[in-house]
Coordinates of C-alpha atoms in Angstrom, one line a residue:
Chain A
X1 CA 36.2 -4.0 21.7
X2 CA 39.3 -3.4 19.8
X3 CA 38.4 -1.8 16.4
X4 CA 40.3 -3.4 13.6
X5 CA 40.4 -2.6 9.9
X6 CA 38.1 -5.6 9.1
X7 CA 35.3 -4.0 11.2
X8 CA 35.5 -0.9 9.1
X9 CA 32.4 -2.0 6.7
X10 CA 30.4 -2.9 9.5
X11 CA 31.0 0.4 11.1
X12 CA 29.8 2.1 7.9
X13 CA 26.5 0.1 8.1
X14 CA 26.0 0.6 12.0
X15 CA 26.3 4.4 13.0
X16 CA 26.9 3.2 16.5
X17 CA 30.5 1.8 15.7
X18 CA 31.3 5.1 13.9
X19 CA 33.2 6.8 16.7
X20 CA 35.6 3.8 17.1
X21 CA 36.1 3.7 13.3
X22 CA 37.1 7.5 13.4
X23 CA 39.5 6.8 16.2
X24 CA 41.0 3.8 14.5
X25 CA 41.4 5.8 11.4
X26 CA 43.4 8.4 13.0
X27 CA 46.2 6.0 13.3
X28 CA 45.4 4.0 10.2
X29 CA 46.0 5.5 6.7
X30 CA 44.0 2.8 4.9
X31 CA 41.0 3.2 6.8
X32 CA 41.2 6.9 6.8
X33 CA 41.3 6.8 3.0
X34 CA 38.3 4.4 2.9
X35 CA 36.4 6.8 5.2
X36 CA 37.4 9.9 3.4
X37 CA 36.1 8.2 0.1
X38 CA 33.0 7.0 1.6
X39 CA 32.2 10.6 2.7
X40 CA 33.3 12.0 -0.6
X41 CA 30.9 9.7 -2.5
X42 CA 27.9 11.4 -0.8
X43 CA 29.3 14.9 -1.4
X44 CA 30.2 14.3 -4.9
X45 CA 26.7 12.8 -5.4
X46 CA 25.0 15.9 -4.5
X47 CA 26.9 17.5 -7.5
X48 CA 25.2 15.2 -10.0
X49 CA 21.8 16.8 -9.3
X50 CA 20.9 18.8 -12.4
X51 CA 18.2 21.5 -13.1
X52 CA 17.8 23.4 -16.1
X53 CA 15.3 25.9 -17.7
X54 CA 13.1 24.5 -20.3
X55 CA 10.8 27.0 -21.6
X56 CA 9.6 24.7 -24.3
X57 CA 8.7 21.8 -22.3
X58 CA 5.4 22.9 -20.7
X59 CA 4.0 24.2 -24.0
X60 CA 4.8 20.7 -25.4
X61 CA 3.4 19.0 -22.6
X62 CA -0.1 20.9 -22.8
X63 CA -0.1 20.4 -26.8
X64 CA 0.3 16.6 -26.1
X65 CA -2.3 16.6 -23.1
X66 CA -4.5 18.4 -25.6
X67 CA -4.2 15.8 -28.3
X68 CA -5.0 13.2 -25.9
X69 CA -8.5 11.4 -26.1
X70 CA -10.6 12.4 -23.3
X71 CA -11.3 9.6 -20.8
X72 CA -14.8 8.2 -21.3
X73 CA -17.0 8.7 -18.1
X74 CA -17.8 5.2 -16.6
X75 CA -21.5 4.5 -17.0
X76 CA -22.0 4.6 -13.1
X77 CA -20.4 8.2 -12.9
X78 CA -23.5 9.8 -14.7
X79 CA -26.1 8.9 -12.2
X80 CA -23.6 8.4 -9.2
X81 CA -24.4 11.9 -7.6
X82 CA -28.2 11.0 -7.4
X83 CA -27.6 7.4 -6.6
X84 CA -25.6 7.8 -3.5
X85 CA -28.1 10.0 -1.5
X86 CA -30.7 7.7 -2.4
X87 CA -28.6 4.8 -1.3
X88 CA -27.7 6.4 2.0
X89 CA -31.4 7.2 2.6
X90 CA -32.3 3.6 1.9
X91 CA -29.8 2.2 4.2
X92 CA -30.7 4.6 6.9
X93 CA -34.4 3.7 6.6
X94 CA -33.6 0.0 6.6
X95 CA -31.5 0.5 9.9
X96 CA -34.2 2.2 11.6
X97 CA -37.2 -0.1 10.6
X98 CA -34.9 -3.2 11.2
X99 CA -36.2 -5.4 14.1
X100 CA -33.7 -5.8 17.0
X101 CA -31.7 -9.1 16.6
X102 CA -29.4 -11.0 18.9
X103 CA -25.8 -10.8 18.4
X104 CA -24.3 -13.9 16.6
X105 CA -20.6 -14.9 16.6
X106 CA -18.6 -13.4 13.8
X107 CA -18.2 -16.0 11.0
X108 CA -17.4 -16.0 7.4
X109 CA -14.6 -14.0 5.6
X110 CA -13.1 -12.6 8.4
X111 CA -12.9 -15.8 10.3
X112 CA -11.5 -17.5 7.2
X113 CA -9.0 -14.5 6.9
X114 CA -7.7 -14.9 10.3
X115 CA -7.5 -18.5 10.1
X116 CA -5.3 -18.4 6.9
X117 CA -3.3 -15.5 8.5
X118 CA -2.6 -18.0 11.4
X119 CA -1.5 -20.8 8.9
X120 CA 1.0 -18.3 7.2
X121 CA 2.4 -17.5 10.6
X122 CA 2.8 -21.1 11.8
X123 CA 4.5 -21.7 8.6
X124 CA 6.6 -18.7 8.9
X125 CA 7.5 -19.6 12.4
X126 CA 8.8 -23.2 11.3
X127 CA 10.7 -21.5 8.5
X128 CA 12.2 -19.1 10.7
X129 CA 13.2 -22.0 13.3
X130 CA 15.1 -23.8 10.3
X131 CA 17.0 -20.6 9.4
X132 CA 17.9 -20.3 13.0
X133 CA 19.5 -23.6 13.1
X134 CA 21.3 -23.0 9.9
X135 CA 22.4 -19.6 11.4
X136 CA 23.7 -21.5 14.5
X137 CA 25.9 -23.8 12.2
X138 CA 27.2 -20.9 9.9
X139 CA 27.8 -18.6 12.8
X140 CA 30.1 -21.2 14.4
X141 CA 32.1 -21.3 11.1
X142 CA 32.0 -17.6 10.9
X143 CA 33.5 -16.9 14.2
X144 CA 36.4 -19.0 13.8
X145 CA 37.7 -17.1 10.6
X146 CA 38.7 -13.3 10.0
X147 CA 38.9 -13.5 6.4
X148 CA 37.5 -10.6 4.4
X149 CA 34.9 -12.8 3.0
X150 CA 33.8 -13.8 6.2
X151 CA 33.6 -10.1 7.5
X152 CA 31.7 -9.4 4.4
X153 CA 29.3 -12.3 5.2
X154 CA 28.8 -11.3 8.6
X155 CA 28.1 -7.8 7.6
X156 CA 25.5 -8.9 5.2
X157 CA 23.9 -11.0 7.8
X158 CA 23.6 -8.1 10.1
X159 CA 22.0 -6.0 7.5
X160 CA 19.5 -8.8 6.6
X161 CA 18.5 -9.1 10.3
X162 CA 18.2 -5.5 10.6
X163 CA 15.9 -5.4 7.5
X164 CA 13.9 -8.4 8.9
X165 CA 13.4 -6.7 12.1
X166 CA 12.3 -3.8 10.5
X167 CA 9.9 -5.5 8.4
X168 CA 8.5 -7.4 11.3
X169 CA 7.9 -4.3 13.4
X170 CA 6.0 -2.7 10.5
X171 CA 4.1 -6.1 10.3
X172 CA 3.1 -6.2 14.0
X173 CA 1.1 -2.9 13.2
X174 CA -0.6 -4.5 10.4
X175 CA -0.6 -8.3 10.3
X176 CA -2.8 -8.7 7.2
X177 CA -0.3 -6.5 5.0
X178 CA 0.4 -9.4 2.2
X179 CA 3.1 -7.1 0.5
X180 CA 5.2 -6.9 3.6
X181 CA 4.7 -10.5 4.1
X182 CA 6.1 -11.3 0.7
X183 CA 8.8 -8.7 1.4
X184 CA 9.6 -10.7 4.8
X185 CA 9.6 -14.1 3.1
X186 CA 12.2 -12.6 0.4
X187 CA 14.4 -11.4 3.3
X188 CA 14.3 -14.9 4.9
X189 CA 15.0 -16.7 1.5
X190 CA 18.1 -14.3 1.0
X191 CA 19.3 -14.9 4.6
X192 CA 18.9 -18.8 4.0
X193 CA 20.7 -18.3 0.6
X194 CA 23.6 -16.6 2.3
X195 CA 23.8 -19.0 5.2
X196 CA 23.9 -22.0 2.7
X197 CA 26.7 -20.2 0.7
X198 CA 28.7 -19.7 4.0
X199 CA 28.2 -23.3 4.8
X200 CA 28.9 -24.7 1.2
X201 CA 31.9 -22.4 0.8
X202 CA 33.3 -23.7 4.0
X203 CA 32.7 -27.5 3.3
X204 CA 34.4 -26.7 -0.1
X205 CA 37.8 -25.2 1.2
Chain B
X1 CA 19.5 8.6 -14.1
X2 CA 19.2 9.1 -17.8
X3 CA 22.2 11.4 -18.2
X4 CA 20.6 13.1 -21.1
X5 CA 18.4 16.1 -20.9
X6 CA 16.3 15.4 -23.9
X7 CA 15.5 11.9 -22.6
X8 CA 14.8 13.6 -19.1
X9 CA 12.4 15.9 -20.7
X10 CA 10.4 13.1 -22.6
X11 CA 10.2 11.2 -19.5
X12 CA 8.6 14.1 -17.8
X13 CA 6.2 14.5 -20.7
X14 CA 5.4 10.9 -20.9
X15 CA 4.8 11.2 -17.1
X16 CA 2.2 13.9 -17.5
X17 CA 0.4 11.9 -20.0
X18 CA 0.1 8.7 -18.1
X19 CA -1.0 10.7 -15.0
X20 CA -3.7 12.2 -17.3
X21 CA -4.8 8.7 -18.5
X22 CA -4.6 7.1 -15.0
X23 CA -5.9 9.8 -12.8
X24 CA -9.5 8.1 -12.9
X25 CA -7.8 5.0 -11.4
X26 CA -5.9 7.0 -8.5
X27 CA -7.7 6.4 -5.3
X28 CA -5.1 8.1 -3.0
X29 CA -3.5 5.2 -1.7
X30 CA -0.3 7.1 -1.8
X31 CA 0.2 10.9 -1.9
X32 CA 0.0 12.3 -5.5
X33 CA 3.7 13.2 -5.3
X34 CA 4.7 9.9 -4.4
X35 CA 2.4 8.5 -7.2
X36 CA 3.6 10.8 -9.7
X37 CA 7.1 9.9 -8.8
X38 CA 6.7 6.2 -9.3
X39 CA 5.1 6.8 -12.7
X40 CA 8.2 9.0 -13.5
X41 CA 10.7 6.3 -12.3
X42 CA 8.7 3.9 -14.6
X43 CA 9.1 6.1 -17.4
X44 CA 12.8 6.5 -17.1
X45 CA 13.1 2.8 -17.0
X46 CA 11.1 2.3 -20.2
X47 CA 13.5 5.1 -21.9
X48 CA 16.5 3.2 -20.6
X49 CA 15.2 -0.1 -21.9
X50 CA 14.3 1.6 -25.3
X51 CA 17.8 3.0 -25.4
X52 CA 19.3 -0.5 -24.8
X53 CA 17.0 -2.1 -27.4
X54 CA 17.9 0.6 -30.2
X55 CA 21.5 -0.1 -29.1
X56 CA 22.4 3.4 -29.3
X57 CA 26.2 3.2 -28.4
X58 CA 27.0 6.8 -29.0
X59 CA 27.9 8.8 -25.6
X60 CA 25.0 11.0 -24.4
X61 CA 25.1 14.5 -25.5
X62 CA 26.4 16.0 -22.4
X63 CA 28.4 13.2 -21.2
X64 CA 32.0 14.1 -20.5
X65 CA 31.4 17.7 -19.8
X66 CA 32.7 17.2 -16.5
X67 CA 35.9 15.4 -17.3
X68 CA 37.8 18.2 -15.6
X69 CA 36.3 16.6 -12.1
X70 CA 37.9 13.3 -12.0
X71 CA 35.9 12.0 -9.0
X72 CA 32.5 13.0 -10.4
X73 CA 33.3 11.3 -13.7
X74 CA 34.6 8.5 -11.9
X75 CA 31.3 8.1 -9.9
X76 CA 29.2 8.7 -12.7
X77 CA 31.0 5.6 -14.3
X78 CA 30.8 3.6 -11.2
X79 CA 27.1 4.3 -10.8
X80 CA 26.5 2.5 -14.3
X81 CA 28.2 -0.6 -12.9
X82 CA 26.1 -1.2 -9.8
X83 CA 22.8 -3.0 -9.2
X84 CA 19.8 -1.2 -10.7
X85 CA 17.8 -1.2 -7.5
X86 CA 20.9 0.0 -5.4
X87 CA 21.5 2.9 -7.9
X88 CA 17.9 4.1 -7.8
X89 CA 17.9 4.3 -4.0
X90 CA 21.4 6.1 -4.1
X91 CA 20.3 8.8 -6.8
X92 CA 17.0 9.3 -5.1
X93 CA 18.8 9.7 -1.6
X94 CA 22.1 11.4 -2.2
X95 CA 21.3 13.1 -5.6
X96 CA 17.8 14.2 -5.3
X97 CA 17.8 14.5 -1.6
X98 CA 14.7 12.3 -0.7
X99 CA 14.2 11.0 2.7
X100 CA 14.2 7.1 3.3
X101 CA 10.4 7.4 4.1
X102 CA 9.7 8.9 0.7
X103 CA 11.8 6.6 -1.3
X104 CA 10.0 3.6 0.6
X105 CA 6.8 5.0 -0.6
X106 CA 8.0 5.4 -4.2
X107 CA 9.6 2.1 -4.6
X108 CA 7.0 0.2 -2.6
X109 CA 9.7 -1.1 -0.3
X110 CA 10.1 -0.9 3.4
X111 CA 12.3 1.9 4.8
X112 CA 14.8 -0.4 6.3
X113 CA 15.3 -2.0 2.8
X114 CA 15.9 1.6 1.3
X115 CA 18.5 2.1 4.2
X116 CA 20.2 -1.3 3.3
X117 CA 20.4 -0.7 -0.6
X118 CA 21.7 2.7 -0.1
X119 CA 24.4 1.0 2.0
X120 CA 25.1 -1.5 -0.5
X121 CA 25.3 1.2 -3.3
X122 CA 27.7 3.2 -1.6
X123 CA 29.8 -0.1 -0.7
X124 CA 29.6 -1.2 -4.5
X125 CA 30.5 2.4 -5.7
X126 CA 33.6 2.5 -3.1
X127 CA 34.8 -0.7 -4.4
X128 CA 34.5 0.2 -8.0
X129 CA 36.1 3.6 -7.3
X130 CA 39.0 1.8 -5.4
X131 CA 39.5 -0.5 -8.4
X132 CA 41.4 0.3 -11.8
X133 CA 39.1 0.9 -14.7
X134 CA 38.2 -1.9 -16.7
X135 CA 39.5 -2.6 -20.0
X136 CA 37.1 -1.8 -22.9

């Protein structure tokens, strides 16, 4: 692949491309300047870290903490330590004295949760499919142009895809994590919006 | 983040008070440090919001003391112009030296998002640093 100035931003996002970028920068002053600035930002940021002695701070905090009303004990805490062993003993006795029973198929809450999750996954797959179609259309438009805007869009899509894959990998380890599902849906929405922007912009031009 | 020592100390004090009040509700879903960091960041946001509400237009007490270092000053200015979430990840990673895994825990986002926000932050900063200063 021949590295060009337009590839620089992508190289900054994808470390694998950095050797090519460095090689290109040797002969390109503009990219050399951008790369230097990129590294300079991190170096200068380190200088923004500030620490200082503040001998009055801790006494002030201690005073404020002392003035705080004491949190009231929840009602169950007062007999909690007595109740826990009693409850454990009760459960132990119940398990020992329970007559043996034949195993029944798993029903109820876990079954419903699994079913609900399957529905979510089906909807997600349908959504992903429609985004893939959009992606194909937008990809064709992006491939034919080398404008800085197109490069920027390509880059954004690479980042979004990488974030989507990341979340999906985490989700595969815990399919029931609702927060990650929301995050994934958000990323898909971002991707859809970006693809729509590409297509609309193109049809306007 | 607050660019003002007094505000930073107030944020630390407020964090300890909130930790004290909320400790019974802490069930160890994350490490104590991550939880406290999250509270601290929320306190910082509160202070920034309060500051905006009061429309304190004066420069912070120690702003400009590094005016002899142009890039640092330019970076401080550019940081004010980038998106909040990108700035937060940039400050935690580049200034405070936290790892992406730690930032992900504090901000409740996946690690990949933390990486992508850091990239966006640096790209926005680069763009601002290469552009001339906006006219007041």
